[in-house]
PDB file of C-alpha atoms in Angstrom:
ATOM      1  CA  MET R   1      -3.305   4.099  22.957  1.00 91.00           C
ATOM      2  CA  TYR R   2      -4.203   4.600  19.330  1.00 97.00           C
ATOM      3  CA  ALA R   3      -4.336   8.143  17.975  1.00 97.00           C
ATOM      4  CA  ARG R   4      -7.787   7.425  16.559  1.00 97.00           C
ATOM      5  CA  VAL R   5     -10.156   4.621  15.606  1.00 98.00           C
ATOM      6  CA  TYR R   6     -12.414   4.765  12.557  1.00 98.00           C
ATOM      7  CA  VAL R   7     -15.929   3.552  13.332  1.00 98.00           C
ATOM      8  CA  GLU R   8     -18.264   3.041  10.395  1.00 98.00           C
ATOM      9  CA  ILE R   9     -21.691   3.560  11.947  1.00 98.00           C
ATOM     10  CA  THR R  10     -23.203   3.012   8.492  1.00 98.00           C
ATOM     11  CA  ASN R  11     -21.891   1.900   5.114  1.00 96.00           C
ATOM     12  CA  ILE R  12     -24.811   3.603   3.356  1.00 95.00           C
ATOM     13  CA  CYS R  13     -24.130   6.802   1.404  1.00 93.00           C
ATOM     14  CA  ASN R  14     -26.423   9.269  -0.337  1.00 89.00           C
ATOM     15  CA  MET R  15     -23.876  10.069  -3.054  1.00 85.00           C
ATOM     16  CA  ALA R  16     -21.679   8.227  -5.542  1.00 79.00           C
ATOM     17  CA  CYS R  17     -18.568  10.410  -5.705  1.00 75.00           C
ATOM     18  CA  SER R  18     -16.107   9.844  -8.518  1.00 70.00           C
ATOM     19  CA  PHE R  19     -13.137   9.661  -6.147  1.00 72.00           C
ATOM     20  CA  CYS R  20     -14.683   7.090  -3.799  1.00 78.00           C
ATOM     21  CA  HIS R  21     -13.842   3.400  -4.098  1.00 74.00           C
ATOM     22  CA  GLY R  22     -17.212   2.297  -2.783  1.00 77.00           C
ATOM     23  CA  HIS R  23     -17.837  -1.201  -1.430  1.00 86.00           C
ATOM     24  CA  SER R  24     -19.710  -4.413  -2.209  1.00 83.00           C
ATOM     25  CA  ARG R  25     -20.928  -5.193   1.308  1.00 90.00           C
ATOM     26  CA  THR R  26     -24.548  -5.484   2.413  1.00 94.00           C
ATOM     27  CA  PRO R  27     -25.995  -2.062   3.332  1.00 95.00           C
ATOM     28  CA  ARG R  28     -26.060  -1.745   7.102  1.00 96.00           C
ATOM     29  CA  ARG R  29     -26.358   0.635  10.046  1.00 98.00           C
ATOM     30  CA  MET R  30     -25.072  -0.001  13.555  1.00 98.00           C
ATOM     31  CA  SER R  31     -27.755  -0.164  16.199  1.00 98.00           C
ATOM     32  CA  GLU R  32     -27.549   1.813  19.424  1.00 98.00           C
ATOM     33  CA  GLU R  33     -26.718  -1.388  21.301  1.00 98.00           C
ATOM     34  CA  GLU R  34     -23.959  -2.267  18.828  1.00 98.00           C
ATOM     35  CA  PHE R  35     -22.440   1.214  18.997  1.00 98.00           C
ATOM     36  CA  SER R  36     -22.482   1.005  22.793  1.00 98.00           C
ATOM     37  CA  ARG R  37     -20.555  -2.272  22.563  1.00 98.00           C
ATOM     38  CA  VAL R  38     -18.022  -0.619  20.254  1.00 98.00           C
ATOM     39  CA  LEU R  39     -17.508   2.175  22.789  1.00 98.00           C
ATOM     40  CA  ASP R  40     -17.049  -0.434  25.519  1.00 97.00           C
ATOM     41  CA  ALA R  41     -14.385  -2.147  23.416  1.00 98.00           C
ATOM     42  CA  LEU R  42     -12.587   1.133  22.706  1.00 98.00           C
ATOM     43  CA  ASP R  43     -12.328   2.132  26.348  1.00 97.00           C
ATOM     44  CA  GLY R  44      -8.607   2.646  27.007  1.00 95.00           C
ATOM     45  CA  GLN R  45      -7.734   2.136  23.329  1.00 97.00           C
ATOM     46  CA  THR R  46      -8.210   5.689  22.039  1.00 98.00           C
ATOM     47  CA  GLN R  47      -9.647   9.093  22.836  1.00 98.00           C
ATOM     48  CA  PHE R  48     -10.724   9.958  19.301  1.00 98.00           C
ATOM     49  CA  VAL R  49     -13.523   8.193  17.425  1.00 98.00           C
ATOM     50  CA  TYR R  50     -13.732   9.043  13.713  1.00 98.00           C
ATOM     51  CA  TYR R  51     -17.145   8.355  12.171  1.00 97.00           C
ATOM     52  CA  HIS R  52     -15.825   7.306   8.805  1.00 89.00           C
ATOM     53  CA  LEU R  53     -14.751   4.453   6.586  1.00 93.00           C
ATOM     54  CA  MET R  54     -17.421   4.012   3.950  1.00 93.00           C
ATOM     55  CA  GLY R  55     -20.890   5.536   4.133  1.00 95.00           C
ATOM     56  CA  GLU R  56     -22.184   8.971   5.058  1.00 97.00           C
ATOM     57  CA  PRO R  57     -22.578   9.237   8.847  1.00 97.00           C
ATOM     58  CA  LEU R  58     -25.302  11.890   8.596  1.00 98.00           C
ATOM     59  CA  THR R  59     -27.596   9.330   6.946  1.00 97.00           C
ATOM     60  CA  HIS R  60     -27.736   7.516  10.293  1.00 98.00           C
ATOM     61  CA  PRO R  61     -30.810   8.693  12.220  1.00 98.00           C
ATOM     62  CA  ASP R  62     -29.128   8.044  15.587  1.00 98.00           C
ATOM     63  CA  LEU R  63     -25.940  10.022  14.922  1.00 98.00           C
ATOM     64  CA  PRO R  64     -26.690  12.772  17.506  1.00 98.00           C
ATOM     65  CA  LYS R  65     -27.463  10.101  20.101  1.00 98.00           C
ATOM     66  CA  PHE R  66     -24.191   8.330  19.266  1.00 98.00           C
ATOM     67  CA  LEU R  67     -22.275  11.600  19.634  1.00 98.00           C
ATOM     68  CA  ARG R  68     -23.757  12.157  23.087  1.00 98.00           C
ATOM     69  CA  MET R  69     -23.038   8.563  24.117  1.00 98.00           C
ATOM     70  CA  ALA R  70     -19.406   8.915  23.073  1.00 98.00           C
ATOM     71  CA  LYS R  71     -19.003  12.243  24.866  1.00 98.00           C
ATOM     72  CA  GLU R  72     -20.491  10.859  28.078  1.00 98.00           C
ATOM     73  CA  ARG R  73     -17.819   8.140  28.014  1.00 97.00           C
ATOM     74  CA  GLY R  74     -14.972  10.582  27.474  1.00 97.00           C
ATOM     75  CA  PHE R  75     -14.427  10.165  23.726  1.00 98.00           C
ATOM     76  CA  CYS R  76     -13.903  13.007  21.247  1.00 98.00           C
ATOM     77  CA  SER R  77     -16.009  12.509  18.115  1.00 98.00           C
ATOM     78  CA  VAL R  78     -14.779  13.500  14.653  1.00 98.00           C
ATOM     79  CA  ILE R  79     -17.232  13.418  11.746  1.00 98.00           C
ATOM     80  CA  THR R  80     -16.190  13.227   8.099  1.00 96.00           C
ATOM     81  CA  THR R  81     -19.113  14.113   5.833  1.00 97.00           C
ATOM     82  CA  ASN R  82     -19.888  15.056   2.247  1.00 94.00           C
ATOM     83  CA  GLY R  83     -21.886  17.911   3.766  1.00 95.00           C
ATOM     84  CA  THR R  84     -25.082  17.447   1.775  1.00 94.00           C
ATOM     85  CA  LEU R  85     -27.208  16.836   4.889  1.00 96.00           C
ATOM     86  CA  LEU R  86     -25.656  19.452   7.164  1.00 97.00           C
ATOM     87  CA  SER R  87     -28.375  22.034   6.480  1.00 95.00           C
ATOM     88  CA  ARG R  88     -31.103  19.550   7.383  1.00 96.00           C
ATOM     89  CA  ARG R  89     -29.396  18.258  10.544  1.00 97.00           C
ATOM     90  CA  LYS R  90     -27.529  21.409  11.567  1.00 98.00           C
ATOM     91  CA  ASP R  91     -29.153  22.111  14.923  1.00 98.00           C
ATOM     92  CA  GLU R  92     -29.099  18.551  16.256  1.00 98.00           C
ATOM     93  CA  ILE R  93     -25.475  17.991  15.262  1.00 98.00           C
ATOM     94  CA  ILE R  94     -24.315  21.234  16.848  1.00 98.00           C
ATOM     95  CA  ALA R  95     -26.319  20.461  19.996  1.00 98.00           C
ATOM     96  CA  ALA R  96     -24.563  17.079  20.262  1.00 98.00           C
ATOM     97  CA  ALA R  97     -21.203  18.939  20.215  1.00 97.00           C
ATOM     98  CA  PRO R  98     -18.752  16.761  18.261  1.00 98.00           C
ATOM     99  CA  HIS R  99     -15.096  17.693  18.593  1.00 98.00           C
ATOM    100  CA  LYS R 100     -14.621  18.257  14.865  1.00 98.00           C
ATOM    101  CA  VAL R 101     -16.497  18.110  11.569  1.00 98.00           C
ATOM    102  CA  SER R 102     -14.521  17.659   8.346  1.00 97.00           C
ATOM    103  CA  ILE R 103     -16.509  18.510   5.221  1.00 97.00           C
ATOM    104  CA  SER R 104     -15.287  16.870   2.007  1.00 92.00           C
ATOM    105  CA  VAL R 105     -16.192  19.745  -0.308  1.00 92.00           C
ATOM    106  CA  HIS R 106     -14.606  17.842  -3.215  1.00 82.00           C
ATOM    107  CA  SER R 107     -17.648  15.549  -3.045  1.00 76.00           C
ATOM    108  CA  PHE R 108     -19.384  18.069  -5.295  1.00 70.00           C
ATOM    109  CA  GLU R 109     -16.697  18.342  -7.965  1.00 58.00           C
ATOM    110  CA  ASP R 110     -19.133  16.831 -10.496  1.00 56.00           C
ATOM    111  CA  GLY R 111     -22.286  18.668  -9.345  1.00 57.00           C
ATOM    112  CA  SER R 112     -24.359  21.149 -11.333  1.00 61.00           C
ATOM    113  CA  ASP R 113     -23.743  24.866 -10.798  1.00 69.00           C
ATOM    114  CA  HIS R 114     -27.156  25.515  -9.261  1.00 73.00           C
ATOM    115  CA  ALA R 115     -26.901  22.599  -6.835  1.00 84.00           C
ATOM    116  CA  PHE R 116     -23.292  23.522  -6.089  1.00 85.00           C
ATOM    117  CA  ASP R 117     -24.211  27.087  -5.075  1.00 88.00           C
ATOM    118  CA  ALA R 118     -26.919  25.821  -2.721  1.00 90.00           C
ATOM    119  CA  TYR R 119     -24.499  23.248  -1.325  1.00 92.00           C
ATOM    120  CA  LEU R 120     -21.802  25.860  -0.611  1.00 94.00           C
ATOM    121  CA  SER R 121     -24.317  28.106   1.095  1.00 95.00           C
ATOM    122  CA  GLY R 122     -25.547  25.255   3.283  1.00 96.00           C
ATOM    123  CA  ILE R 123     -22.153  24.050   4.450  1.00 97.00           C
ATOM    124  CA  ALA R 124     -20.993  27.624   5.056  1.00 98.00           C
ATOM    125  CA  ASP R 125     -24.000  28.333   7.275  1.00 98.00           C
ATOM    126  CA  PHE R 126     -23.324  25.161   9.244  1.00 98.00           C
ATOM    127  CA  ALA R 127     -19.612  25.953   9.557  1.00 98.00           C
ATOM    128  CA  ASP R 128     -20.307  29.467  10.792  1.00 98.00           C
ATOM    129  CA  SER R 129     -22.680  28.312  13.527  1.00 98.00           C
ATOM    130  CA  ALA R 130     -20.700  25.216  14.507  1.00 98.00           C
ATOM    131  CA  SER R 131     -17.331  26.982  14.765  1.00 98.00           C
ATOM    132  CA  ARG R 132     -18.880  29.747  16.886  1.00 98.00           C
ATOM    133  CA  ALA R 133     -20.245  26.989  19.136  1.00 98.00           C
ATOM    134  CA  GLY R 134     -16.691  25.704  19.681  1.00 98.00           C
ATOM    135  CA  ILE R 135     -16.683  22.849  17.156  1.00 98.00           C
ATOM    136  CA  ILE R 136     -13.660  22.628  14.852  1.00 98.00           C
ATOM    137  CA  VAL R 137     -14.810  22.715  11.219  1.00 98.00           C
ATOM    138  CA  VAL R 138     -12.542  21.914   8.266  1.00 98.00           C
ATOM    139  CA  PHE R 139     -13.431  22.438   4.613  1.00 97.00           C
ATOM    140  CA  ARG R 140     -11.522  19.702   2.763  1.00 94.00           C
ATOM    141  CA  LEU R 141     -10.381  19.986  -0.840  1.00 92.00           C
ATOM    142  CA  TRP R 142      -8.511  16.721  -1.323  1.00 85.00           C
ATOM    143  CA  ASN R 143      -8.643  16.791  -5.109  1.00 83.00           C
ATOM    144  CA  LYS R 144      -5.672  18.678  -6.509  1.00 78.00           C
ATOM    145  CA  GLY R 145      -5.718  18.348 -10.286  1.00 72.00           C
ATOM    146  CA  PHE R 146      -9.266  16.958 -10.397  1.00 69.00           C
ATOM    147  CA  ASP R 147     -11.330  19.976  -9.371  1.00 68.00           C
ATOM    148  CA  GLY R 148     -12.281  21.211 -12.843  1.00 68.00           C
ATOM    149  CA  GLY R 149     -11.542  24.749 -11.743  1.00 72.00           C
ATOM    150  CA  LYS R 150     -13.969  24.656  -8.826  1.00 82.00           C
ATOM    151  CA  ASN R 151     -11.400  24.909  -6.044  1.00 88.00           C
ATOM    152  CA  ALA R 152     -10.607  28.547  -6.859  1.00 88.00           C
ATOM    153  CA  ARG R 153     -14.326  29.275  -6.987  1.00 89.00           C
ATOM    154  CA  ILE R 154     -14.813  27.615  -3.605  1.00 91.00           C
ATOM    155  CA  GLU R 155     -12.007  29.620  -2.017  1.00 93.00           C
ATOM    156  CA  THR R 156     -13.408  32.858  -3.452  1.00 94.00           C
ATOM    157  CA  PHE R 157     -16.848  32.008  -2.060  1.00 94.00           C
ATOM    158  CA  LEU R 158     -15.437  31.253   1.382  1.00 96.00           C
ATOM    159  CA  ARG R 159     -13.300  34.415   1.451  1.00 97.00           C
ATOM    160  CA  GLU R 160     -16.389  36.483   0.651  1.00 96.00           C
ATOM    161  CA  ARG R 161     -18.477  34.590   3.203  1.00 97.00           C
ATOM    162  CA  PHE R 162     -16.044  34.597   6.141  1.00 97.00           C
ATOM    163  CA  ASP R 163     -14.067  37.418   7.662  1.00 95.00           C
ATOM    164  CA  GLY R 164     -10.996  36.119   9.435  1.00 95.00           C
ATOM    165  CA  GLU R 165      -7.245  35.761   9.519  1.00 96.00           C
ATOM    166  CA  TRP R 166      -6.875  33.707   6.348  1.00 97.00           C
ATOM    167  CA  THR R 167      -3.336  32.690   7.278  1.00 97.00           C
ATOM    168  CA  GLU R 168      -1.607  29.878   5.385  1.00 96.00           C
ATOM    169  CA  ASN R 169      -0.025  26.891   7.109  1.00 94.00           C
ATOM    170  CA  THR R 170       1.332  23.481   6.096  1.00 91.00           C
ATOM    171  CA  ARG R 171      -2.155  21.944   5.817  1.00 89.00           C
ATOM    172  CA  GLY R 172      -3.973  24.819   4.130  1.00 94.00           C
ATOM    173  CA  ILE R 173      -5.498  27.991   5.546  1.00 97.00           C
ATOM    174  CA  ARG R 174      -6.683  28.986   8.993  1.00 98.00           C
ATOM    175  CA  ILE R 175      -9.732  31.140   8.338  1.00 98.00           C
ATOM    176  CA  ARG R 176     -10.369  31.989  11.983  1.00 98.00           C
ATOM    177  CA  ASP R 177     -10.556  30.190  15.308  1.00 97.00           C
ATOM    178  CA  LYS R 178     -12.070  26.707  14.852  1.00 98.00           C
ATOM    179  CA  LEU R 179     -12.493  27.186  11.075  1.00 98.00           C
ATOM    180  CA  HIS R 180     -10.058  25.923   8.426  1.00 98.00           C
ATOM    181  CA  LEU R 181      -9.640  25.229   4.708  1.00 97.00           C
ATOM    182  CA  GLU R 182      -7.474  22.207   3.947  1.00 95.00           C
ATOM    183  CA  TRP R 183      -5.837  21.170   0.667  1.00 89.00           C
ATOM    184  CA  GLY R 184      -4.789  17.657  -0.287  1.00 83.00           C
ATOM    185  CA  ASP R 185      -3.922  15.390  -3.183  1.00 80.00           C
ATOM    186  CA  ARG R 186      -6.433  13.003  -4.648  1.00 74.00           C
ATOM    187  CA  PHE R 187      -5.412   9.428  -3.868  1.00 73.00           C
ATOM    188  CA  THR R 188      -6.075   5.966  -5.245  1.00 77.00           C
ATOM    189  CA  TRP R 189      -7.777   3.473  -2.944  1.00 77.00           C
ATOM    190  CA  PRO R 190      -6.268   0.020  -2.472  1.00 82.00           C
ATOM    191  CA  ASP R 191      -8.066  -2.688  -4.416  1.00 80.00           C
ATOM    192  CA  LYS R 192      -7.551  -6.431  -4.502  1.00 83.00           C
ATOM    193  CA  ASP R 193      -7.591  -6.276  -8.311  1.00 83.00           C
ATOM    194  CA  ALA R 194      -5.177  -3.323  -8.616  1.00 81.00           C
ATOM    195  CA  PRO R 195      -1.647  -3.917  -9.909  1.00 83.00           C
ATOM    196  CA  CYS R 196       0.831  -5.209  -7.352  1.00 85.00           C
ATOM    197  CA  GLN R 197       3.351  -2.514  -6.483  1.00 80.00           C
ATOM    198  CA  GLY R 198       5.838  -4.699  -4.651  1.00 78.00           C
ATOM    199  CA  ASP R 199       6.516  -5.747  -1.078  1.00 79.00           C
ATOM    200  CA  GLU R 200       8.226  -2.550   0.068  1.00 86.00           C
ATOM    201  CA  VAL R 201       5.579  -0.526   1.889  1.00 85.00           C
ATOM    202  CA  PHE R 202       4.977   1.337   5.105  1.00 86.00           C
ATOM    203  CA  CYS R 203       1.606   2.133   6.652  1.00 90.00           C
ATOM    204  CA  TYR R 204       0.324   3.571   9.912  1.00 89.00           C
ATOM    205  CA  GLY R 205      -2.475   1.013   9.951  1.00 89.00           C
ATOM    206  CA  LEU R 206      -2.485  -0.838  13.304  1.00 94.00           C
ATOM    207  CA  GLY R 207       0.226   1.597  14.389  1.00 93.00           C
ATOM    208  CA  ASP R 208      -1.751   4.707  15.215  1.00 94.00           C
ATOM    209  CA  HIS R 209      -5.205   3.644  14.012  1.00 96.00           C
ATOM    210  CA  PHE R 210      -7.494   0.842  12.885  1.00 97.00           C
ATOM    211  CA  GLY R 211     -11.102   0.607  11.749  1.00 97.00           C
ATOM    212  CA  ILE R 212     -14.361  -1.062  12.735  1.00 98.00           C
ATOM    213  CA  LEU R 213     -16.883  -1.673   9.954  1.00 98.00           C
ATOM    214  CA  ALA R 214     -20.650  -1.419  10.360  1.00 97.00           C
ATOM    215  CA  ASP R 215     -20.992  -5.168  10.992  1.00 97.00           C
ATOM    216  CA  GLY R 216     -18.287  -5.122  13.689  1.00 98.00           C
ATOM    217  CA  SER R 217     -15.451  -6.347  11.474  1.00 98.00           C
ATOM    218  CA  VAL R 218     -12.070  -5.002  12.563  1.00 98.00           C
ATOM    219  CA  VAL R 219      -9.805  -3.853   9.727  1.00 97.00           C
ATOM    220  CA  PRO R 220      -6.251  -2.521   9.945  1.00 96.00           C
ATOM    221  CA  CYS R 221      -6.777   0.841   8.286  1.00 92.00           C
ATOM    222  CA  CYS R 222      -9.356   3.373   7.137  1.00 90.00           C
ATOM    223  CA  MET R 223      -8.968   2.397   3.471  1.00 89.00           C
ATOM    224  CA  ASP R 224      -9.969  -1.269   3.582  1.00 91.00           C
ATOM    225  CA  SER R 225     -13.392  -0.432   2.164  1.00 87.00           C
ATOM    226  CA  ASP R 226     -14.493  -4.025   1.560  1.00 92.00           C
ATOM    227  CA  GLY R 227     -13.049  -5.590   4.698  1.00 93.00           C
ATOM    228  CA  VAL R 228     -10.537  -7.605   2.689  1.00 94.00           C
ATOM    229  CA  ILE R 229      -8.241  -7.798   5.733  1.00 96.00           C
ATOM    230  CA  THR R 230     -10.782  -8.629   8.419  1.00 97.00           C
ATOM    231  CA  LEU R 231      -8.899  -9.430  11.624  1.00 98.00           C
ATOM    232  CA  GLY R 232     -11.928 -10.401  13.688  1.00 98.00           C
ATOM    233  CA  ASN R 233     -15.288  -9.084  14.828  1.00 98.00           C
ATOM    234  CA  VAL R 234     -15.676  -6.820  17.835  1.00 98.00           C
ATOM    235  CA  PHE R 235     -19.263  -8.010  18.371  1.00 98.00           C
ATOM    236  CA  THR R 236     -18.147 -11.600  18.976  1.00 97.00           C
ATOM    237  CA  GLU R 237     -14.493 -11.398  20.142  1.00 96.00           C
ATOM    238  CA  PRO R 238     -12.497  -9.304  22.627  1.00 97.00           C
ATOM    239  CA  LEU R 239     -10.828  -6.428  20.785  1.00 97.00           C
ATOM    240  CA  SER R 240      -7.571  -7.075  22.630  1.00 96.00           C
ATOM    241  CA  ASP R 241      -7.459 -10.608  21.207  1.00 97.00           C
ATOM    242  CA  ILE R 242      -8.158  -9.336  17.697  1.00 98.00           C
ATOM    243  CA  LEU R 243      -5.386  -6.728  17.825  1.00 97.00           C
ATOM    244  CA  ALA R 244      -2.947  -9.296  19.234  1.00 96.00           C
ATOM    245  CA  SER R 245      -3.803 -11.993  16.680  1.00 97.00           C
ATOM    246  CA  PRO R 246      -1.017 -13.568  14.588  1.00 97.00           C
ATOM    247  CA  ARG R 247      -2.314 -11.858  11.443  1.00 97.00           C
ATOM    248  CA  ALA R 248      -2.337  -8.428  13.100  1.00 97.00           C
ATOM    249  CA  ARG R 249       1.130  -8.971  14.575  1.00 96.00           C
ATOM    250  CA  ALA R 250       2.458 -10.038  11.176  1.00 95.00           C
ATOM    251  CA  MET R 251       1.215  -6.779   9.689  1.00 94.00           C
ATOM    252  CA  THR R 252       2.773  -4.528  12.341  1.00 95.00           C
ATOM    253  CA  GLU R 253       6.050  -6.434  12.283  1.00 94.00           C
ATOM    254  CA  GLY R 254       6.089  -6.237   8.509  1.00 92.00           C
ATOM    255  CA  PHE R 255       5.494  -2.491   8.454  1.00 92.00           C
ATOM    256  CA  ALA R 256       8.285  -2.045  11.006  1.00 91.00           C
ATOM    257  CA  HIS R 257      10.623  -3.479   8.358  1.00 91.00           C
ATOM    258  CA  ARG R 258       8.803  -1.730   5.486  1.00 91.00           C
ATOM    259  CA  ARG R 259       7.400  -4.969   4.166  1.00 90.00           C
ATOM    260  CA  ALA R 260       3.799  -5.944   3.405  1.00 88.00           C
ATOM    261  CA  SER R 261       2.445  -9.164   4.851  1.00 91.00           C
ATOM    262  CA  GLU R 262      -0.924  -8.734   3.108  1.00 91.00           C
ATOM    263  CA  ASP R 263      -1.630  -8.796  -0.611  1.00 90.00           C
ATOM    264  CA  LEU R 264      -3.987  -5.782  -0.394  1.00 91.00           C
ATOM    265  CA  CYS R 265      -1.157  -3.689   1.072  1.00 88.00           C
ATOM    266  CA  ARG R 266       0.992  -4.576  -1.940  1.00 90.00           C
ATOM    267  CA  ARG R 267      -1.744  -3.068  -4.094  1.00 87.00           C
ATOM    268  CA  CYS R 268      -2.119   0.162  -2.098  1.00 85.00           C
ATOM    269  CA  ALA R 269      -0.782   3.190  -3.938  1.00 79.00           C
ATOM    270  CA  TYR R 270      -1.574   5.450  -0.977  1.00 77.00           C
ATOM    271  CA  ALA R 271       0.908   3.652   1.272  1.00 71.00           C
ATOM    272  CA  ARG R 272       3.705   4.325  -1.191  1.00 67.00           C
ATOM    273  CA  ARG R 273       3.852   7.948  -0.038  1.00 68.00           C
ATOM    274  CA  PHE R 274       5.264   6.760   3.296  1.00 62.00           C
ATOM    275  CA  VAL R 275       8.053   4.573   1.913  1.00 59.00           C
TER     276      VAL R 275
END
């Protein structure tokens, strides 16, 4: 089984963050019927469904319904969100009981001070209620060196807002049970027009995860934002056939020998951290 599968229920986002690669695909949302077919395909493939590739999952009106559908079929749902809509959709998301919500707080590194204060207050209120309801909540600051001084301000705000253990670990800080602050480096997305960095590369794509785009396209990793390496379409082909295709096998065999079989992988700076 795969450790997780990234399912892009929508490629539509309500922000244009400076760190995000974006995409050039047609704006789209999965329908309830399409999401049900994705869950059917993932049966036996993974336990964890991550609602993320491109797009902001909270812009999808059926997200709570999708969360309940996944839970009924035994999946654990993990949401990655910029957090801007959490105040508006707080009650329905908590009621649908996802396993985890990761909030990319670095989404607001370019925001105005007034909007930023309101944003912090909103995500903190959600995190407080959700974590007390048993949902894991992680504040993500994956922007070391690009925060413009806001990361220290964010940590100060959270320390004043939340009583807790505030114990450091390898990923960041455990604030209290079910509530965490996580640090990370900003990374560069792979791009077909980026400089080639050579054949030597290792990636966990197709090893412990893969992705399904909003139109059903299956991609090898969570960073193929434009579906450059589309292996097949889960709406028209059996997922088992897609994952066993010659192109997919060439990728996994290549990574096993630290070699890239795809041009996009040769242009992925992120994968260089695993070499």
